[in-house]
mmCIF file of C-alpha atoms and ligand atoms in Angstrom:
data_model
loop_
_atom_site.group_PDB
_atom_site.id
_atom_site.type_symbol
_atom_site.label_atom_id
_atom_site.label_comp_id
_atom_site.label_asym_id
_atom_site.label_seq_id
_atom_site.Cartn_x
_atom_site.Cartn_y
_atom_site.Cartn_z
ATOM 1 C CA UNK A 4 -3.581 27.118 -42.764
ATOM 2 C CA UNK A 5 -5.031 29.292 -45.155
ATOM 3 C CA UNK A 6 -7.076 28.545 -48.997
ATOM 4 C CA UNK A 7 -7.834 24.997 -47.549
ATOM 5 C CA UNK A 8 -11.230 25.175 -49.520
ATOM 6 C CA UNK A 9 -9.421 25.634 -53.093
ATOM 7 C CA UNK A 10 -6.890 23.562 -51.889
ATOM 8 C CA UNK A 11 -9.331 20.483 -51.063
ATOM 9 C CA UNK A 12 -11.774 21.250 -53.908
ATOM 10 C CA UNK A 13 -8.646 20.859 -56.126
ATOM 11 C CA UNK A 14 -7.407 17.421 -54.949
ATOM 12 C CA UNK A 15 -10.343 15.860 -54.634
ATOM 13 C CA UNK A 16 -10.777 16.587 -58.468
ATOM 14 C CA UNK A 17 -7.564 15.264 -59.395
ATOM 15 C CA UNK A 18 -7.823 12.499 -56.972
ATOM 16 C CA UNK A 19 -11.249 11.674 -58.948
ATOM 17 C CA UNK A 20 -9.297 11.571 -62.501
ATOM 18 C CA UNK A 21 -6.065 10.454 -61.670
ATOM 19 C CA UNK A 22 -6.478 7.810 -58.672
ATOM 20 C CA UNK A 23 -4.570 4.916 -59.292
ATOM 21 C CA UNK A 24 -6.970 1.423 -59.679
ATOM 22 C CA UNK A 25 -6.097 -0.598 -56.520
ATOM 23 C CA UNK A 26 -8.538 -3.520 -55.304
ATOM 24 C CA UNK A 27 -9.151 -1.734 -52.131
ATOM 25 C CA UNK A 28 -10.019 1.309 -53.758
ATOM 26 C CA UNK A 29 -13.052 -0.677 -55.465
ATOM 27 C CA UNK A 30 -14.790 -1.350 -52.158
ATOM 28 C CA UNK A 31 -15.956 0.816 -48.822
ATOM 29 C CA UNK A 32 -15.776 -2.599 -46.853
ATOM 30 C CA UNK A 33 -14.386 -1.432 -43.609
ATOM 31 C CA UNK A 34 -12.862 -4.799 -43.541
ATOM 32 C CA UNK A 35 -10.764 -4.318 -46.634
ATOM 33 C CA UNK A 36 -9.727 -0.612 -45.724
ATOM 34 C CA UNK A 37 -8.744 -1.965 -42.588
ATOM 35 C CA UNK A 38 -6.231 -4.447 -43.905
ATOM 36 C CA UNK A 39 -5.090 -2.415 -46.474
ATOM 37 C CA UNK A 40 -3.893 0.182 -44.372
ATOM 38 C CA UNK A 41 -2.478 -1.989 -42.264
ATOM 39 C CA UNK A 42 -0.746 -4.181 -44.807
ATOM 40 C CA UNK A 43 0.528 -0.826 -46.822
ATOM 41 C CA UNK A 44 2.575 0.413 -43.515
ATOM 42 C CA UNK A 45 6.103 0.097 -44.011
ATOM 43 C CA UNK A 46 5.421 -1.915 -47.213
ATOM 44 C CA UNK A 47 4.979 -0.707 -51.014
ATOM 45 C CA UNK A 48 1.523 -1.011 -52.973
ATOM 46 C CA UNK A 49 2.879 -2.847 -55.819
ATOM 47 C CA UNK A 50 4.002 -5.730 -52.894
ATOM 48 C CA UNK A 51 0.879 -5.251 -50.943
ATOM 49 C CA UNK A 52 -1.640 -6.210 -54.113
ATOM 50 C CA UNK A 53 -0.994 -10.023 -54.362
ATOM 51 C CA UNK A 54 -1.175 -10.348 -50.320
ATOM 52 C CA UNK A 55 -4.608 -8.451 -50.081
ATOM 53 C CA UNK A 56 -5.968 -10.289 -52.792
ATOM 54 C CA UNK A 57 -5.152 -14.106 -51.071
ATOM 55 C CA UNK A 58 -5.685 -12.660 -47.566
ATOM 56 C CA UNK A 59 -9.570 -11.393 -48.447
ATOM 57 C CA UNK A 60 -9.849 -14.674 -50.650
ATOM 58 C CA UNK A 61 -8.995 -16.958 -48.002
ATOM 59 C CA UNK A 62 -10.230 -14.904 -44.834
ATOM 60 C CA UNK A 63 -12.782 -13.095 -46.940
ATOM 61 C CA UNK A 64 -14.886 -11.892 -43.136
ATOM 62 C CA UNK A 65 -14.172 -10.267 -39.741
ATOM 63 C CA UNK A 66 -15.014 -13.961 -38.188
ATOM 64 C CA UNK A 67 -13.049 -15.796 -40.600
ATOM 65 C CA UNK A 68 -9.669 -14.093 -39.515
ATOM 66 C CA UNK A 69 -10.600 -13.904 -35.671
ATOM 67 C CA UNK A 70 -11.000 -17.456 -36.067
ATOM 68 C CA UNK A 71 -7.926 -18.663 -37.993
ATOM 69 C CA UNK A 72 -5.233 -20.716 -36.809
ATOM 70 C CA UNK A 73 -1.858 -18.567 -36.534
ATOM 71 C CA UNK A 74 -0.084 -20.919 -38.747
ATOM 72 C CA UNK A 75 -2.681 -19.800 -41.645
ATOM 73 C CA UNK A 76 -2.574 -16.376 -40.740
ATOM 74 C CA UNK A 77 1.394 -16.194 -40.216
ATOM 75 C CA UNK A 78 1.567 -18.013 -43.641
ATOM 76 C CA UNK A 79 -0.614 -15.450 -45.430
ATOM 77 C CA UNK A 80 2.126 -12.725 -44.433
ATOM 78 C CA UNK A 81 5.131 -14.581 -45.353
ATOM 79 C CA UNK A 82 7.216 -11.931 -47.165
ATOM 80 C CA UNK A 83 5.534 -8.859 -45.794
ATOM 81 C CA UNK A 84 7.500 -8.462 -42.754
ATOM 82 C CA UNK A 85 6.466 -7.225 -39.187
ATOM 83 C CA UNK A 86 4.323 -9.736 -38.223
ATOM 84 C CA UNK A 87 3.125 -8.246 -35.554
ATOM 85 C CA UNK A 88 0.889 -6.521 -37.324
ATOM 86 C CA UNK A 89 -1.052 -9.995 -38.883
ATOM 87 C CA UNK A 90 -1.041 -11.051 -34.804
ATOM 88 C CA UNK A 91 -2.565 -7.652 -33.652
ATOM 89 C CA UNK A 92 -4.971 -7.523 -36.608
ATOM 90 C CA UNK A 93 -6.313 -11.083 -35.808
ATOM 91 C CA UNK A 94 -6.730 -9.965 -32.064
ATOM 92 C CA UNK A 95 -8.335 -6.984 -32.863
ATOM 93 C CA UNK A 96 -10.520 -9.350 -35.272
ATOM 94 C CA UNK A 97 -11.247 -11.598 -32.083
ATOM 95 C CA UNK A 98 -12.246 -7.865 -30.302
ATOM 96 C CA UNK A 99 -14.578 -6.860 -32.878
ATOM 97 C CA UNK A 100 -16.426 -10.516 -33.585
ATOM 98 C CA UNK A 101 -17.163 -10.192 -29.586
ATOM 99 C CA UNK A 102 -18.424 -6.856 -28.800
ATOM 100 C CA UNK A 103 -19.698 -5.612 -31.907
ATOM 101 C CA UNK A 104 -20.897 -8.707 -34.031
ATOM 102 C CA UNK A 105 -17.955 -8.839 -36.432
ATOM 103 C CA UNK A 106 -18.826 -5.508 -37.897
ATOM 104 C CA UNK A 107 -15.787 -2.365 -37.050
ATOM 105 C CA UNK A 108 -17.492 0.113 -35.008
ATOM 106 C CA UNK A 109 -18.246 3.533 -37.291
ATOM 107 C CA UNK A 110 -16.330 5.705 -33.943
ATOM 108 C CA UNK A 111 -12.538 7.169 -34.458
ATOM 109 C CA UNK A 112 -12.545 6.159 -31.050
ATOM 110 C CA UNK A 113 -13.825 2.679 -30.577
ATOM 111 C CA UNK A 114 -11.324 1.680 -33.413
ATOM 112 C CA UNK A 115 -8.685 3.818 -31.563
ATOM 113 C CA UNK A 116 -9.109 1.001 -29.085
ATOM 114 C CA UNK A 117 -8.386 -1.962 -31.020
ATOM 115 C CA UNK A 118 -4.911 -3.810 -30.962
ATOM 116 C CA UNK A 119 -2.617 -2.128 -33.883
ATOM 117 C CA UNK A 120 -4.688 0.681 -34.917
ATOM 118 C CA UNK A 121 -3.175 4.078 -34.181
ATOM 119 C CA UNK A 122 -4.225 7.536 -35.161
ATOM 120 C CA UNK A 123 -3.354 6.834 -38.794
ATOM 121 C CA UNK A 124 -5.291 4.152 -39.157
ATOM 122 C CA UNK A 125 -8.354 4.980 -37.360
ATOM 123 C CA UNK A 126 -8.047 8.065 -39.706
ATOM 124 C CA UNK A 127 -8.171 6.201 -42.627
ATOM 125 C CA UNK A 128 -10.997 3.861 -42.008
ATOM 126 C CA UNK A 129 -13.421 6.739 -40.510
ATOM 127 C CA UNK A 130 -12.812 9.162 -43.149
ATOM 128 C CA UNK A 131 -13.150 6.352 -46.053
ATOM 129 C CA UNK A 132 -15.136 3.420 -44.690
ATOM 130 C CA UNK A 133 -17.086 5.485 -42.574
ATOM 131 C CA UNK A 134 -17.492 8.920 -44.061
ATOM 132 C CA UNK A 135 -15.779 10.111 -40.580
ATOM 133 C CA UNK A 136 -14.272 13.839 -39.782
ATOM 134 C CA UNK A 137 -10.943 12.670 -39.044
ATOM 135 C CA UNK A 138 -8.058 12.872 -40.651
ATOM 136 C CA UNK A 139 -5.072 10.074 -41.407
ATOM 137 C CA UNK A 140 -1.419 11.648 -40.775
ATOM 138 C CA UNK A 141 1.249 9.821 -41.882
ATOM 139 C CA UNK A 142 4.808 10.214 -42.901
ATOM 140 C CA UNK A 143 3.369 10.610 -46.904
ATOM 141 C CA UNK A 144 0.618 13.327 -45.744
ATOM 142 C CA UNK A 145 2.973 15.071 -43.195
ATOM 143 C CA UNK A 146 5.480 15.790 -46.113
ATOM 144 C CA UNK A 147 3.105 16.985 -48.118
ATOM 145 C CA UNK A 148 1.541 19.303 -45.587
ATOM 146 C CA UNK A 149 5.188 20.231 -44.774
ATOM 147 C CA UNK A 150 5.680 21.398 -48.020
ATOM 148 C CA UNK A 151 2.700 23.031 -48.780
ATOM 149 C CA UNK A 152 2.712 25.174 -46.027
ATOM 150 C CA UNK A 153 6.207 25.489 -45.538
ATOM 151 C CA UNK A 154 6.058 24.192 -42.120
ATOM 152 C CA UNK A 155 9.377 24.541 -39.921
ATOM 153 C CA UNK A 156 8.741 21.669 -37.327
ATOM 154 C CA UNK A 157 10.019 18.941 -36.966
ATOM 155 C CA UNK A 158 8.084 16.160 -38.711
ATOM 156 C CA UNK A 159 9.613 13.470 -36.594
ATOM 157 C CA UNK A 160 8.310 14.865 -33.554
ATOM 158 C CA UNK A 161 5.069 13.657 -32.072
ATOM 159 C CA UNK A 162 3.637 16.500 -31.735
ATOM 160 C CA UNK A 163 3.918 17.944 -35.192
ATOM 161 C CA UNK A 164 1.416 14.994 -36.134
ATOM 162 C CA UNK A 165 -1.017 15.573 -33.407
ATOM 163 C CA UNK A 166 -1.285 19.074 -34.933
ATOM 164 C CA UNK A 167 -1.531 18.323 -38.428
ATOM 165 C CA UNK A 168 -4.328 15.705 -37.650
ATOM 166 C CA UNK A 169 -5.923 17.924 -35.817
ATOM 167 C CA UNK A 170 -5.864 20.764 -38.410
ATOM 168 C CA UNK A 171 -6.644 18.447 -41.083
ATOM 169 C CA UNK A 172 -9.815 17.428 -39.207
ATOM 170 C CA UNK A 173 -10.993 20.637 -38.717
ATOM 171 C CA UNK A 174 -10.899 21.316 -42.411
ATOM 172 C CA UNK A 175 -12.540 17.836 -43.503
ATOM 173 C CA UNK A 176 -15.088 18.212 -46.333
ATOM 174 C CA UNK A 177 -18.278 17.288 -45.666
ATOM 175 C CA UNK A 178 -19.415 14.387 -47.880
ATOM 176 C CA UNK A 179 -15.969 14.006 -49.416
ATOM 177 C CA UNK A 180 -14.010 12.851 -45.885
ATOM 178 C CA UNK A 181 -12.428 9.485 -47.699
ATOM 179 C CA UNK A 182 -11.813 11.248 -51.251
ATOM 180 C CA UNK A 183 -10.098 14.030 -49.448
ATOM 181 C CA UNK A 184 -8.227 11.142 -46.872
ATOM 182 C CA UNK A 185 -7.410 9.415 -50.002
ATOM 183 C CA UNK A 186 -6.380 12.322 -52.220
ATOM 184 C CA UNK A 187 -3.497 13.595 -49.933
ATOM 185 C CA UNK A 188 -2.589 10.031 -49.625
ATOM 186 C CA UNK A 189 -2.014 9.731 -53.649
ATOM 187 C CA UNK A 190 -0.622 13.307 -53.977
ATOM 188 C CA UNK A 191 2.069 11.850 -51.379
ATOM 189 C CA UNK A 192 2.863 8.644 -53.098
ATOM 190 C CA UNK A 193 2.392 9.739 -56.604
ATOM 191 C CA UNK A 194 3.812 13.147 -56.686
ATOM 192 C CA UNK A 195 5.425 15.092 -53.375
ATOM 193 C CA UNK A 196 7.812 12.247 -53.145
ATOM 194 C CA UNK A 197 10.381 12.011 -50.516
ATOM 195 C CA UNK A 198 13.972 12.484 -50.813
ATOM 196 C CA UNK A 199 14.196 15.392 -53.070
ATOM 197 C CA UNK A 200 11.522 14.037 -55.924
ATOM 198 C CA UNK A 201 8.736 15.683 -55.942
ATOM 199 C CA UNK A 202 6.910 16.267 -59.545
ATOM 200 C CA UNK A 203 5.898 19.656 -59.157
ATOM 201 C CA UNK A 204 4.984 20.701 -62.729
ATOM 202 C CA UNK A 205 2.213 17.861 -62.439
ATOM 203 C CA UNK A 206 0.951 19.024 -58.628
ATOM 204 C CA UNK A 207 -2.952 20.460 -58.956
ATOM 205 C CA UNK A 208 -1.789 22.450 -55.796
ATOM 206 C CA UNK A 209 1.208 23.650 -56.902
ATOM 207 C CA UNK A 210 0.191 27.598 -56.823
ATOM 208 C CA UNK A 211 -0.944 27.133 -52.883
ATOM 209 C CA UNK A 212 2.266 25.779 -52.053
ATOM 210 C CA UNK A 213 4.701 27.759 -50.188
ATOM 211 C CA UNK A 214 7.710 25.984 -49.861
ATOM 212 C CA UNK A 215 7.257 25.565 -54.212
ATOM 213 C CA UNK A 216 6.088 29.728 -54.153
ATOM 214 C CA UNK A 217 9.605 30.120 -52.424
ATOM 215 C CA UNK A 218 11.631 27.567 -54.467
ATOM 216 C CA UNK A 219 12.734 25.462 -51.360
ATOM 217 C CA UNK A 220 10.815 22.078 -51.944
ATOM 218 C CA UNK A 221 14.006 20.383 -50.773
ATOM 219 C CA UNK A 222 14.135 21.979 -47.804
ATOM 220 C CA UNK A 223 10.830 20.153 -46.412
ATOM 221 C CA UNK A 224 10.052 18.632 -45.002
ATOM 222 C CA UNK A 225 11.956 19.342 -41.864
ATOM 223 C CA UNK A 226 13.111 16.158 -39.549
ATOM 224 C CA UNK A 227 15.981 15.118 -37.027
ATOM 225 C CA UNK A 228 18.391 12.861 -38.753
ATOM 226 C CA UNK A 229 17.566 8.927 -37.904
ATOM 227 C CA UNK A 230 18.930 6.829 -35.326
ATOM 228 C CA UNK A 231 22.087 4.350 -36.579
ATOM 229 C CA UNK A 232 21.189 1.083 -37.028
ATOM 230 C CA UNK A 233 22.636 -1.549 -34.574
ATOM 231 C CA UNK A 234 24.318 -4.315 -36.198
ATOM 232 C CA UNK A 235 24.127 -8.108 -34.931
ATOM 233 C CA UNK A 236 26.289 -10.594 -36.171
ATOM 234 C CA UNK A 237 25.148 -14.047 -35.997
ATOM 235 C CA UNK A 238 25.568 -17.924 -37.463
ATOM 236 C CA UNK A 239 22.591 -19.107 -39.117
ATOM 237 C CA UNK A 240 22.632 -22.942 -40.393
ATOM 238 C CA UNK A 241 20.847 -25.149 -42.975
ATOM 239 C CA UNK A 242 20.570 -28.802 -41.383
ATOM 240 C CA UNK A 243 20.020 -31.224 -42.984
ATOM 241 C CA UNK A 244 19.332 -34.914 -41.785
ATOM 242 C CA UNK A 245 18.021 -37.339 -43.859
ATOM 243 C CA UNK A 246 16.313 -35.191 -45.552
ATOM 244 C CA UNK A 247 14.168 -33.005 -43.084
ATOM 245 C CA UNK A 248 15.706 -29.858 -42.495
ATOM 246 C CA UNK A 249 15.870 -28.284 -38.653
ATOM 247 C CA UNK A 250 13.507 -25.182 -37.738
ATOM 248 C CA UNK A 251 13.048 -23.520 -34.192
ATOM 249 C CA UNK A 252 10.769 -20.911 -32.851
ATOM 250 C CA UNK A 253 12.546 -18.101 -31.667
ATOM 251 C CA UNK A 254 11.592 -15.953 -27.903
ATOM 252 C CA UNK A 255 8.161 -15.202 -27.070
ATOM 253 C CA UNK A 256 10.075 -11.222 -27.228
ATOM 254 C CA UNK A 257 11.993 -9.434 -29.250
ATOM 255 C CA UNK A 258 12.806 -9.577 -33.512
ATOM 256 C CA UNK A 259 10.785 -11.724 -35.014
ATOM 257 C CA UNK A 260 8.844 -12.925 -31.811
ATOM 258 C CA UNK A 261 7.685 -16.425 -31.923
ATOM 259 C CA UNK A 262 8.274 -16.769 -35.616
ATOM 260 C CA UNK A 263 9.885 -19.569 -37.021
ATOM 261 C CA UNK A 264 13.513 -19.777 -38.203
ATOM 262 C CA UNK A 265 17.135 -21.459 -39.089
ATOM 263 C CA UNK A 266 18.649 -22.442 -36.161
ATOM 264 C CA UNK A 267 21.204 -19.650 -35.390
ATOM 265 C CA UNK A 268 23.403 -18.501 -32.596
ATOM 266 C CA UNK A 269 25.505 -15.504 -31.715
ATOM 267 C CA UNK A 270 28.690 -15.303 -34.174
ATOM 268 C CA UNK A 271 31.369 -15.486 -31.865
ATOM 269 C CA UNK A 272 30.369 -18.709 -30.601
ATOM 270 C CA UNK A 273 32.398 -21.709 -32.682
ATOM 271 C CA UNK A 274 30.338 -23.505 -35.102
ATOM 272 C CA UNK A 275 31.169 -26.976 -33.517
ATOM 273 C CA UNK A 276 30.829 -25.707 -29.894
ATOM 274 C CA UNK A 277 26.854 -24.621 -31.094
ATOM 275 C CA UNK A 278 26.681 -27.352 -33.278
ATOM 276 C CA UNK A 279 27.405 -29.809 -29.781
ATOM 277 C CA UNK A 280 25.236 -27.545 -28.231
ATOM 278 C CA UNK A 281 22.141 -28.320 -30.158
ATOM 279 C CA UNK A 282 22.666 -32.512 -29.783
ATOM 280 C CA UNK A 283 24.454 -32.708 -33.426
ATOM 281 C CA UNK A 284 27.349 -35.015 -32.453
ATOM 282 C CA UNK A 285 28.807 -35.798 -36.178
ATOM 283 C CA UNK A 286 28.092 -33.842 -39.591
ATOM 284 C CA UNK A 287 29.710 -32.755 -42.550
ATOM 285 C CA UNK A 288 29.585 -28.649 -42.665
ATOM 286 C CA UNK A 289 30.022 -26.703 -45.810
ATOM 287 C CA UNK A 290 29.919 -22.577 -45.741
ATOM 288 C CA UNK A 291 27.312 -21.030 -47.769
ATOM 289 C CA UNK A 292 27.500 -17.304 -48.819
ATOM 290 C CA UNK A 293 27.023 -14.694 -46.352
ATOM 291 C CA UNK A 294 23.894 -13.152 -46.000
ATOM 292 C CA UNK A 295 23.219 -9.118 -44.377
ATOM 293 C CA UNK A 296 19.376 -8.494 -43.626
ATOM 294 C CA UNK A 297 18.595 -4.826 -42.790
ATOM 295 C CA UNK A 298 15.349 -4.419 -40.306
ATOM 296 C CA UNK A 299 14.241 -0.893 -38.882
ATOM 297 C CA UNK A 300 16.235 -0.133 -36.177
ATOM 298 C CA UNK A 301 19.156 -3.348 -36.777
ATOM 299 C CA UNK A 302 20.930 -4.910 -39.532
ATOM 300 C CA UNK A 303 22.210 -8.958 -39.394
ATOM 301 C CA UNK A 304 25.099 -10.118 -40.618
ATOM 302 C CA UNK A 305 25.477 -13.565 -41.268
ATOM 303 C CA UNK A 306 27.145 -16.394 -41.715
ATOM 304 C CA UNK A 307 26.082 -19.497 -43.209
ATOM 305 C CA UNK A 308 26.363 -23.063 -43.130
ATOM 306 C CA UNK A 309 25.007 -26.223 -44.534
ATOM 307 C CA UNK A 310 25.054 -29.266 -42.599
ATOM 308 C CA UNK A 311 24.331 -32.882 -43.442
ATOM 309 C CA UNK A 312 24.041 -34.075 -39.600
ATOM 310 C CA UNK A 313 25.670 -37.713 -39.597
ATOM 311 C CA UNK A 314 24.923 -38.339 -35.351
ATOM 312 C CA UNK A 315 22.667 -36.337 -33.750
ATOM 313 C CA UNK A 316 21.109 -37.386 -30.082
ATOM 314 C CA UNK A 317 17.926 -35.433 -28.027
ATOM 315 C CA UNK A 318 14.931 -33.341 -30.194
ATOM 316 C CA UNK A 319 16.194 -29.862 -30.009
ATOM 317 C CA UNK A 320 14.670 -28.714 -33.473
ATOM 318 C CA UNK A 321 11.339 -29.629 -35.276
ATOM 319 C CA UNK A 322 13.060 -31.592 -38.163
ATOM 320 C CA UNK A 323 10.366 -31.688 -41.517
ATOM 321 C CA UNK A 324 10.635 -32.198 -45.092
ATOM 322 C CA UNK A 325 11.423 -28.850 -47.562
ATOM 323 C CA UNK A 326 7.892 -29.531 -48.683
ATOM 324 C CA UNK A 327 5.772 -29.373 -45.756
ATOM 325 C CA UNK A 328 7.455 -26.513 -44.448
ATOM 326 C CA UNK A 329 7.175 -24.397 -47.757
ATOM 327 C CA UNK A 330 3.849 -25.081 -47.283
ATOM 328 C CA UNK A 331 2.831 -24.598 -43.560
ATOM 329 C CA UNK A 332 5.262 -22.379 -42.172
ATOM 330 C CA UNK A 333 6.361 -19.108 -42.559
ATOM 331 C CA UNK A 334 9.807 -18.136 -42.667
ATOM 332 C CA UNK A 335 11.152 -14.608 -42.236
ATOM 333 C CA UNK A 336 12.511 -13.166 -45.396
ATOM 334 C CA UNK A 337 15.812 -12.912 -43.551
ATOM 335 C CA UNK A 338 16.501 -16.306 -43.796
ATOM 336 C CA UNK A 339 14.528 -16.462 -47.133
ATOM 337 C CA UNK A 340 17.609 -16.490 -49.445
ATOM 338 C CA UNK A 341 19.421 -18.993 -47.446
ATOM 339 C CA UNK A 342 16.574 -21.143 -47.124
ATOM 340 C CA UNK A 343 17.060 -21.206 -51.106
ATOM 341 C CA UNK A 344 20.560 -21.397 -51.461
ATOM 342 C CA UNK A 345 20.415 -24.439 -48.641
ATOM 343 C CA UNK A 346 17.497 -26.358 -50.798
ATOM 344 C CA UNK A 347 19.854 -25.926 -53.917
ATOM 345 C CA UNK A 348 22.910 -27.676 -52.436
ATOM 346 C CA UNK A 349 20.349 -30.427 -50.891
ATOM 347 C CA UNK A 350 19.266 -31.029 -54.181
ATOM 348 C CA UNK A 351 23.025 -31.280 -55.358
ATOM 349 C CA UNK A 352 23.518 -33.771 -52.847
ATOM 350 C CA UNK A 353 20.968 -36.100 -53.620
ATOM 351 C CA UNK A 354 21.481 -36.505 -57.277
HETATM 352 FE FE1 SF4 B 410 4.717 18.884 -53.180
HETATM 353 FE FE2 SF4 B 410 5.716 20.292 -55.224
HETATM 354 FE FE3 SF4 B 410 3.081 20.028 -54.928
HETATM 355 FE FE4 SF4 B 410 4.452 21.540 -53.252
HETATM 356 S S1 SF4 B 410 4.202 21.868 -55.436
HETATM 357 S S2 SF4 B 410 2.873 20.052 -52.701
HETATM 358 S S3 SF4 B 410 6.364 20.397 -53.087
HETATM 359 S S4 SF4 B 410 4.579 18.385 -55.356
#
């Protein structure tokens, strides 16, 4: 692009007066960057806080999370959704604690190799752990860079990243590779926000900025529009027998791999048919309200039961008190509300 050095030199200074005081801001622990980032994708900061603070507490090392059970590890992500990226951080963790002593390797490209960390992330802990010339592209710094430099292309393409990160590392200040990192980051969350919000009057770049020179902000930046959503419509149930309530693991594949869950089954199947299915012979069913749970790419629908099982025969579920699994296993926040609704009318039925 063009005036990248006034452009930089500005927001690193109002990065330096006008950061906002996050715990992993405090530190240049590759470790904590490292979770951060990964925690923060898809998820908001004022969410992520609590989470970093418990996960570094309990796993404060490297070694400590490589050598955690997954029930801990699972448990310490309950709520924060995509799970896949607590299992991939704990094998990268395994990764690092054998070939480079439990210390992340200062090399874009050794952390390149590492389960779960992309281009963004490698990025972001070699420019700010690391004082690295490379930058971190995501969806926040694309818009921005969109904006300020009016860019036609399509952001959602893969290639339109490759070539921002690769401009952006060409420009990297010397000395200042995390502030700058960090700086686009906040101007992106704080200020160019997405759909049509960006606080202009307040932007230290605003006179390099070519889409705001031209007065069409809210034309950038430029993507294709996003895929529907498929939608799956399922019966999820609350059983209850003598007080332990039913989980399952779902598929090694797929949503939600190898998490735990209600038991559920496709919605067109009857609920005594599934109910026969799964060894309950006798039980007393009662609807519960209907829940929708919207994912990335597909939304549930469901509907919900509560059943005190009279008869049941064979072991089909792991059946445990509300206690021990609030306390040892984590449950998707898609069943989260009718795991609450369910305790409530257990409790009702025992007074
Ligand atoms: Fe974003 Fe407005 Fe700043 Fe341009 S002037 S970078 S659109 S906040």
């Amino acid at each position: 692009m063009y005036e990248y050095n006034e452009i930089i030199n500005k927001l690193i200074l109002w990065y330096q007066s006008n950061a906002r005081d996050l715990p992993w801001r405090k530190t240049k622990n590759p470790y904590h960057i490292w979770l951060s980032e990964i925690m923060l994708q898809q998820t908001r900061v004022e969410a992520v806080k609590p989470y970093f603070q418990r996960f570094i507490h309990t796993l404060p090392t490297i070694e400590a999370l490589a050598n955690a059970d997954e029930e801990t590890i699972l448990k310490l992500w309950e709520g924060l959704g995509y799970y896949s990226r607590v299992r991939n951080l704990q094998k990268a963790a395994q990764t690092v604690v054998g070939e480079y002593g439990g210390n992340l390797p200062a090399d874009y490209f050794a952390l390149r190799k590492l389960k779960g960390i992309g281009p963004y992330t490698a990025g972001a802990i070699a420019s700010i752990a690391f004082s690295l010339p490379h930058a971190a592209v995501d969806g926040n710094v694309l818009r921005v860079m969109s904006r300020l430099a009016a860019d036609p292309r399509d952001i959602t393409l893969p290639a339109t990243k490759t070539a921002w990160e690769e401009e952006l590392t060409s420009v990297m200040p010397k000395g200042e590779e995390g502030t700058f990192t960090q700086a686009l980051m906040e101007l992106g969350a704080t200020v160019c926000l997405p759909n049509g919000m960006p606080k202009c009057q307040g932007c230290p770049v605003r006179e390099h900025c070519q889409a705001y020179k031209k007065n069409v902000v809210l034309q950038y930046p430029v993507k294709s529009p996003k895929k529907q959503r498929t939608k799956e419509y399922l019966s999820v149930f609350f059983l209850v027998d003598q007080g332990n309530i039913a989980i399952s693991k779902r598929g090694e594949k797929g949503l939600l791999s190898a998490l735990w869950q209600l038991p559920n089954c496709d919605r067109e199947k009857a609920v005594p048919v599934a109910l026969r299915d799964w060894g309950i012979i006798n039980g007393e069913i009662k609807r519960m309200k209907g829940q929708k749970h919207i994912f990335t790419h597909i939304e549930w629908h469901m509907d919900c039961y509560f059943v005190a099982v009279k008869e049941k025969e064979g072991h089909t579920f792991l059946w445990l008190d509300r206690h021990q699994i609030e306390k040892e296993y984590a449950l998707p926040s898609a069943f989260k509300k009718i795991w609450q609704e369910g305790c409530e009318t257990l409790e009702e039925e025992i007074k």
